[in-house]
mmCIF file of C-alpha atoms in Angstrom:
data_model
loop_
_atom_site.group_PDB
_atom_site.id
_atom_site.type_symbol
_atom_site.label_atom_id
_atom_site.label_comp_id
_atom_site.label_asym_id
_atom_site.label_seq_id
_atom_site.Cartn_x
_atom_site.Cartn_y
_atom_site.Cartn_z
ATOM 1 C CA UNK A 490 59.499 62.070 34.297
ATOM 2 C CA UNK A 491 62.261 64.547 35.142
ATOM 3 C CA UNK A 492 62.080 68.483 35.286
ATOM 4 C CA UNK A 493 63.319 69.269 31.851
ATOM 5 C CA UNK A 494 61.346 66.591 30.177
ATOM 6 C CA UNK A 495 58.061 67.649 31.911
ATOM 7 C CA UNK A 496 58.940 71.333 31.161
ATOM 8 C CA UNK A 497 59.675 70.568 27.249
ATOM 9 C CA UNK A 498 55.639 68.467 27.021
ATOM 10 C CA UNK A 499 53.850 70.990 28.984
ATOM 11 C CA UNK A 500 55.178 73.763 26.859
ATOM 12 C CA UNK A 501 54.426 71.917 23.809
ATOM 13 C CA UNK A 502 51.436 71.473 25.137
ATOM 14 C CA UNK A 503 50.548 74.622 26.309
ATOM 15 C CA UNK A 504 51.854 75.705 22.371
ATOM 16 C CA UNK A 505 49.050 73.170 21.048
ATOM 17 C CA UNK A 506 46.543 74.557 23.318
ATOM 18 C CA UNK A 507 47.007 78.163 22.619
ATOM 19 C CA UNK A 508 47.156 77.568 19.047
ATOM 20 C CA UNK A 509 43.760 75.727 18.860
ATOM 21 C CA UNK A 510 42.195 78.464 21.039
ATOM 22 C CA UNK A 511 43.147 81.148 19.192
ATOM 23 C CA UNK A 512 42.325 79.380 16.182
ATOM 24 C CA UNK A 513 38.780 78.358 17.238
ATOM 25 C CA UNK A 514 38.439 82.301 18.474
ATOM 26 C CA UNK A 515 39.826 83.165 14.525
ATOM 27 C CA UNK A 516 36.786 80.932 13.328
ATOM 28 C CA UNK A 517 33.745 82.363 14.968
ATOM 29 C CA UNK A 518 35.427 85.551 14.570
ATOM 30 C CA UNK A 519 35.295 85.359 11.019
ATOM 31 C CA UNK A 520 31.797 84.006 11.234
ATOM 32 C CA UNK A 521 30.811 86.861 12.831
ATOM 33 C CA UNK A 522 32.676 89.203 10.107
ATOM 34 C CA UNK A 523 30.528 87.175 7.320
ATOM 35 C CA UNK A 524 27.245 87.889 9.467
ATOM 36 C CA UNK A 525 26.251 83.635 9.243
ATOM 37 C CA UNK A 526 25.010 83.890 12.899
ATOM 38 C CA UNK A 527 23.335 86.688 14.571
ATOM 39 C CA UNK A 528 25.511 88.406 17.027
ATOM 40 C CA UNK A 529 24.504 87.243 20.364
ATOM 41 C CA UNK A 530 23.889 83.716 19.188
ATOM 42 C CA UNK A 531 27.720 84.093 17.743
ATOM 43 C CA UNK A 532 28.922 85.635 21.099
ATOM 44 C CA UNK A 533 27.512 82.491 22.836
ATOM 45 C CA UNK A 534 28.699 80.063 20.473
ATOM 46 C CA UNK A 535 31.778 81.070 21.659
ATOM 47 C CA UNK A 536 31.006 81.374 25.240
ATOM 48 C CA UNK A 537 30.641 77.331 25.282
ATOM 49 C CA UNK A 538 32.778 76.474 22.781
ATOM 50 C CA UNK A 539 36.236 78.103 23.895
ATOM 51 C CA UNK A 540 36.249 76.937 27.610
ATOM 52 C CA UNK A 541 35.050 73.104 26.640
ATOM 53 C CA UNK A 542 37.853 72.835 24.025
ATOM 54 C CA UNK A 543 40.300 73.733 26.561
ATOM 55 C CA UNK A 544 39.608 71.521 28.887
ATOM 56 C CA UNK A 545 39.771 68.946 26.373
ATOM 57 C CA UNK A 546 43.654 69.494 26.762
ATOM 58 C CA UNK A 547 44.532 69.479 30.024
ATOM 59 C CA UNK A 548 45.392 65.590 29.735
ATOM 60 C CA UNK A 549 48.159 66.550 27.451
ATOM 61 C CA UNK A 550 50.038 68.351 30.516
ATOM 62 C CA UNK A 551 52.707 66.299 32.565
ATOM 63 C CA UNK A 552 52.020 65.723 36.248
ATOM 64 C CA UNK A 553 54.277 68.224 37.238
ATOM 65 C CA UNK A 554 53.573 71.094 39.633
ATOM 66 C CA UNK A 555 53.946 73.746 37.091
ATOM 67 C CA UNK A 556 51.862 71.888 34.294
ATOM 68 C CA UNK A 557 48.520 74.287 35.514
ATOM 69 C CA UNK A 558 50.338 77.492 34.826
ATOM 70 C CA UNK A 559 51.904 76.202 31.352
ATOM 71 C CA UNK A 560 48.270 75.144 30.684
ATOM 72 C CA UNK A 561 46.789 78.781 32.246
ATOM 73 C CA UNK A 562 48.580 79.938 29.982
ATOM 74 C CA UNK A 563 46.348 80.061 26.892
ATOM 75 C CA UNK A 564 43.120 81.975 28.303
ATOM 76 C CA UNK A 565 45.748 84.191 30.130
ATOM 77 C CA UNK A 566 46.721 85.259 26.397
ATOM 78 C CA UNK A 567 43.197 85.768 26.186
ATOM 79 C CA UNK A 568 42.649 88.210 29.118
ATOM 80 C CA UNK A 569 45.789 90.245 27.437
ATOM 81 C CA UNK A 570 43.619 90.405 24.375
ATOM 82 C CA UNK A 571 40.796 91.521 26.288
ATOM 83 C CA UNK A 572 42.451 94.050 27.730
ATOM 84 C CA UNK A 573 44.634 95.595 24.604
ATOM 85 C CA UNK A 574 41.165 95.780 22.818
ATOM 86 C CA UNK A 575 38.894 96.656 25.274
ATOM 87 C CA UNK A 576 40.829 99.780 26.333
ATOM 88 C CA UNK A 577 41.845 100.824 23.021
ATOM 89 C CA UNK A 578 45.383 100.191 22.296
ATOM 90 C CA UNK A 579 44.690 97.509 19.918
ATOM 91 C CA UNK A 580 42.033 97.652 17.301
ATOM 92 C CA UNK A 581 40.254 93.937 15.958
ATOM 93 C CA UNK A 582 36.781 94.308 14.598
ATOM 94 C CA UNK A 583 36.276 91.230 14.278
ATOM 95 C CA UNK A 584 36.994 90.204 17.608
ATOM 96 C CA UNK A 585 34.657 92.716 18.988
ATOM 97 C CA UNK A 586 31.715 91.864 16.952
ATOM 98 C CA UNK A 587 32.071 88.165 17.994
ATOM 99 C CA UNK A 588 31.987 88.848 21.871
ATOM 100 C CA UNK A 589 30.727 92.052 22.585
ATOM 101 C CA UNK A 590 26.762 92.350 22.612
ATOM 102 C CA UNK A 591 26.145 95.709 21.032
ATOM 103 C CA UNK A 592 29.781 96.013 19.242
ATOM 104 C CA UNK A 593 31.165 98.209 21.872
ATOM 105 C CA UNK A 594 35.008 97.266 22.228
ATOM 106 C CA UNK A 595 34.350 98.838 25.421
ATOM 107 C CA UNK A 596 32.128 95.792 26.407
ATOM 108 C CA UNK A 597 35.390 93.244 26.385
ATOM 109 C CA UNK A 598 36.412 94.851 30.189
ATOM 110 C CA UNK A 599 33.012 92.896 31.046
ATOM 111 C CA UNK A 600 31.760 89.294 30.109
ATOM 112 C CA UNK A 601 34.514 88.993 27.563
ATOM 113 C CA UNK A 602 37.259 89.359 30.357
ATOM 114 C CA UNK A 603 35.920 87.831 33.181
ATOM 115 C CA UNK A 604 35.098 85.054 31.013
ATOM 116 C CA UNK A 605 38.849 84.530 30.299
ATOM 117 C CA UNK A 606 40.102 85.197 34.020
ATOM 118 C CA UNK A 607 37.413 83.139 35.517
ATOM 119 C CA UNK A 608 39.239 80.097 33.129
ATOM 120 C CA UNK A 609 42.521 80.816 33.857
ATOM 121 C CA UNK A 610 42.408 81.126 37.693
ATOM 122 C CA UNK A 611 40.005 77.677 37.603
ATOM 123 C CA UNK A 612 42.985 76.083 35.949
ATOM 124 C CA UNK A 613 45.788 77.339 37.721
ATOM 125 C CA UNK A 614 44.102 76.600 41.283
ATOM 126 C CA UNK A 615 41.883 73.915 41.368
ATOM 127 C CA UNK A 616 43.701 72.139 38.042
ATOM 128 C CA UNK A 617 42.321 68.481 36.528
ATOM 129 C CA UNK A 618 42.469 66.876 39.750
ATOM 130 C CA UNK A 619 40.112 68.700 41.467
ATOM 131 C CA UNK A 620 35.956 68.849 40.518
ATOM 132 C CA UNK A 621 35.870 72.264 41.225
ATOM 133 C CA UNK A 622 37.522 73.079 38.169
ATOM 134 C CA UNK A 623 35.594 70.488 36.114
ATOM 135 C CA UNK A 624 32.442 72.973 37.775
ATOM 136 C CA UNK A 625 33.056 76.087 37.360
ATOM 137 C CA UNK A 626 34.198 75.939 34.090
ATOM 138 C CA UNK A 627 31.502 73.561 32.843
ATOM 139 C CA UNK A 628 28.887 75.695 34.798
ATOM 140 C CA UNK A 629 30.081 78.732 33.416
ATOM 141 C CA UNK A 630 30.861 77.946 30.067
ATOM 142 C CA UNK A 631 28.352 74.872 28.916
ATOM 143 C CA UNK A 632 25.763 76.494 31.648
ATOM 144 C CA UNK A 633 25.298 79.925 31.099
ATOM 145 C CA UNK A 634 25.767 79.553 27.191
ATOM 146 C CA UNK A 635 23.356 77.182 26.601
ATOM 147 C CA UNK A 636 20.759 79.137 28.896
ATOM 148 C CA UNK A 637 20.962 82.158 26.901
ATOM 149 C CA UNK A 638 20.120 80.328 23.459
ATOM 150 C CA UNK A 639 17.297 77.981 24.930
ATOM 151 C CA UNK A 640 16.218 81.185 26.641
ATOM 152 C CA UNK A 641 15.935 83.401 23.666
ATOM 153 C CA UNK A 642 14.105 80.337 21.495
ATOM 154 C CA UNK A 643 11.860 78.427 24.037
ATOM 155 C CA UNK A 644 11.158 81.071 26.590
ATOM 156 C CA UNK A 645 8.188 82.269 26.592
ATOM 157 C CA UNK A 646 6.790 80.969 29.610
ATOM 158 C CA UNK A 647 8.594 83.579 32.406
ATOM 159 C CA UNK A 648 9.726 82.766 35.980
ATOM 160 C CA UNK A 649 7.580 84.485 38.227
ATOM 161 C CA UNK A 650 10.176 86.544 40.502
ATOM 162 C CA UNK A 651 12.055 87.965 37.089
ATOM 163 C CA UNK A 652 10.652 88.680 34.116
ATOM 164 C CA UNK A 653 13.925 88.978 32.448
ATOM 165 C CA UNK A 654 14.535 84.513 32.851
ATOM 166 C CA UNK A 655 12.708 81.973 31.566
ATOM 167 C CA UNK A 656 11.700 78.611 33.037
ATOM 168 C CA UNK A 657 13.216 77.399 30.022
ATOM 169 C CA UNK A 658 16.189 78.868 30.504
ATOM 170 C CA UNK A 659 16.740 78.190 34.165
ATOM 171 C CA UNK A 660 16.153 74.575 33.034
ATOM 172 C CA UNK A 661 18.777 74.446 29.882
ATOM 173 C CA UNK A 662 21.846 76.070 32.208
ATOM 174 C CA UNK A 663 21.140 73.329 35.282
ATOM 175 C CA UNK A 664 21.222 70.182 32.715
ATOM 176 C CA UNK A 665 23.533 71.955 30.576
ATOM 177 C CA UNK A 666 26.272 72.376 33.524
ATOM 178 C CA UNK A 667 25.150 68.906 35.231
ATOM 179 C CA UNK A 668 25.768 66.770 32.244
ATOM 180 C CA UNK A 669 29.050 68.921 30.942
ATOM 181 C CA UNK A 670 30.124 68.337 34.696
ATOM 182 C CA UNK A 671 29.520 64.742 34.027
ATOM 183 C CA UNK A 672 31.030 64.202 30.591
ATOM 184 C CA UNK A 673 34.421 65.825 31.901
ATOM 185 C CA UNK A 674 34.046 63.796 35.446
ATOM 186 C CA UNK A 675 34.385 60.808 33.112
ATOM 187 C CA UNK A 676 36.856 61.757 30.745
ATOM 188 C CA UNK A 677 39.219 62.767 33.589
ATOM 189 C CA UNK A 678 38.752 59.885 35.710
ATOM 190 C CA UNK A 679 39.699 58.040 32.269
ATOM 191 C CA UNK A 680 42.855 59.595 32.757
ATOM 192 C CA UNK A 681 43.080 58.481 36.772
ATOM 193 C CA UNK A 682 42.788 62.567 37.260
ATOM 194 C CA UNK A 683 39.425 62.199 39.594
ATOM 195 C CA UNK A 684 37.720 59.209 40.817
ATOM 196 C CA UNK A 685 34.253 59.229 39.503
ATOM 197 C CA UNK A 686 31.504 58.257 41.684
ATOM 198 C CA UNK A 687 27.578 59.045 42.364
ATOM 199 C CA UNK A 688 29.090 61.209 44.959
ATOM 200 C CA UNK A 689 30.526 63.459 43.425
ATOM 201 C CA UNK A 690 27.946 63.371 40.378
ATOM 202 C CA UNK A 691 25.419 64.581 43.258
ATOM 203 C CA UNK A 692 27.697 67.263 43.765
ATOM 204 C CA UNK A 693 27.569 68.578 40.499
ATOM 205 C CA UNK A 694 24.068 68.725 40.399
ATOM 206 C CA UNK A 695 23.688 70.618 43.662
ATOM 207 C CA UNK A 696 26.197 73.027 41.952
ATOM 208 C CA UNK A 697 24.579 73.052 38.631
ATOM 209 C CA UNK A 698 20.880 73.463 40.561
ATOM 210 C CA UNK A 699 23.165 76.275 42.495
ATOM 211 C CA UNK A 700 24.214 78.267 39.924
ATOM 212 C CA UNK A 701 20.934 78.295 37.929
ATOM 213 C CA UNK A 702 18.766 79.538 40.799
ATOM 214 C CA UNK A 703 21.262 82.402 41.388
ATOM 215 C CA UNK A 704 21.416 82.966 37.716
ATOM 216 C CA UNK A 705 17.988 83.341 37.696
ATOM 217 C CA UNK A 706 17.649 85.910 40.478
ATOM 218 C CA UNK A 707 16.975 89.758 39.700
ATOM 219 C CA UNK A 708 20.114 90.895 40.335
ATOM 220 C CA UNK A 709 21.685 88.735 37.301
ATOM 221 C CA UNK A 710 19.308 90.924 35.089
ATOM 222 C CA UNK A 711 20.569 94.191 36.482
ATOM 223 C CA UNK A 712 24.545 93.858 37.137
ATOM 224 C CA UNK A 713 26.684 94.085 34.504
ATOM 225 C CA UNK A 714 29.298 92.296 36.576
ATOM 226 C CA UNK A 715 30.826 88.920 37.835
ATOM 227 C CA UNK A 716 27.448 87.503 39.881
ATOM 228 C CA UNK A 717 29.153 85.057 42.615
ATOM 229 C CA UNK A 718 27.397 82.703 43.671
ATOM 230 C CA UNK A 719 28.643 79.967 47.451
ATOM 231 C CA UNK A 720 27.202 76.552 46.722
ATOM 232 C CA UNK A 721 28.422 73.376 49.006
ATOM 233 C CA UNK A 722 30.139 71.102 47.180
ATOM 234 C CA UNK A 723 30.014 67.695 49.305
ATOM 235 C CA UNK A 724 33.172 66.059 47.821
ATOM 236 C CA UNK A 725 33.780 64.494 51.014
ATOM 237 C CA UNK A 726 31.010 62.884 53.550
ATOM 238 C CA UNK A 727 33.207 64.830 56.576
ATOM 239 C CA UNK A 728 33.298 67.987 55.523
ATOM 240 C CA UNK A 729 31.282 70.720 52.941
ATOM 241 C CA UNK A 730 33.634 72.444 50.649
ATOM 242 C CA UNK A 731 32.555 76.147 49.683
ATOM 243 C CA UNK A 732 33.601 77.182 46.302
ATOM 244 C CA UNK A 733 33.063 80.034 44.643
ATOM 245 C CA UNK A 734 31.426 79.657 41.021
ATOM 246 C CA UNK A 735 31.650 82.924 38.776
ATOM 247 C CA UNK A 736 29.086 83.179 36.393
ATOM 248 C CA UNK A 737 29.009 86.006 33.520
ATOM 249 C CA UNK A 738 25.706 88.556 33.501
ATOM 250 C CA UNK A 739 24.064 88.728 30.091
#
């Protein structure tokens, strides 16, 4: 494929992207506006949603070396968003009730916004190709959402080191980001993007198993910040590959 022609797809595709993720943002914005969820079930709703849909569309891209930025592109609209609203310049009501957790625009500076830059430097650095995009993204977004709701509903029986986490819980984020991890492992190597194997599914589930111990720690309870957490990912039988794996505090 040559230059222009690669440039013209990815920023059609890049168009399409941004256009469904705004438009899926619209939607559970408006359900939020019309109250049909409560608000931190809504906030979460769109905590897995928004980063699963997009990578849904990174096959679109060419194979180009700018095709990660064109596709970065959409949550880096996002982060713009976060910041126009969270500081004040722009006003959207409905955008804060649907990710803030007490309706505080204030609060899109925090989860909101490293939410969106956590996605769009996973894309333009580690792109399809790599399973470290496929895991932090799937970790942070399948993961950490699906914790929160299984936590809230089916967690009453508490882990013993924090008070705040729920066996439950803990469980829901590691299968949650192991088989999310999966699924996309498959639908990339579909694409001849990754070659699947049990190696690399072990790796995700040292990752997954990674990020919801550290999750579950007491100091996930008491920062309101990005919680980093080093796992190994061993891609490769010669080497271990540290990457770091973001995860947003609730």
């Amino acid at each position: 494929m040559s230059l222009e022609s690669a440039v013209v797809r990815d920023t059609a595709a890049a168009a399409l992207t941004a256009g469904v993720a705004l438009a899926l943002l619209r939607f559970w914005e408006e359900l939020a506006k019309r109250g049909v969820f409560e608000q931190v079930l809504n906030r979460k709703l769109v905590h897995i949603s928004v980063g699963m849909v997009f990578l849904l569309f990174w096959p679109l891209f060419s194979s180009g070396s700018y095709a990660p930025f064109f596709a970065a592109l959409a949550p880096g609209i996002n982060i713009i968003r976060m910041l126009l609203i969270g500081l004040g310049i722009m006003r959207d009501e409905s955008v804060v009730k649907s990710m803030s957790r007490h309706g505080n625009y204030r609060e899109l500076l925090k989860g909101p916004l490293y939410y969106a830059c956590t996605i769009t430097l996973a894309t333009a650095i580690f792109w399809r190709t790599s399973p470290l995009a496929i895991a932090a993204i799937c970790n942070l977004c399948a993961g950490d959402g699906v914790a929160d709701i299984v936590g809230r509903q089916f967690g009453k029986e508490k882990l013993p080191y924090n008070p705040s986490k729920s066996y439950a819980g803990s469980l829901a984020m590691f299968l949650a980001g192991f088989i999310s991890s999966i699924g996309y492992m498959h639908y990339y190597h579909s694409f001849g993007f990754v070659e699947e194997s049990w190696f690399m599914a072990l790796g995700f589930s040292l990752v997954s198993l990674a990020t919801a111990f550290v999750e579950s720690l007491p100091i996930s309870s008491e920062l309101d910040d990005n919680l980093t957490c080093k796992a190994p990912f061993p891609w490769r039988r010669e080497e271990l590959v540290v990457v770091t794996c973001p995860l947003l505090i609730k």
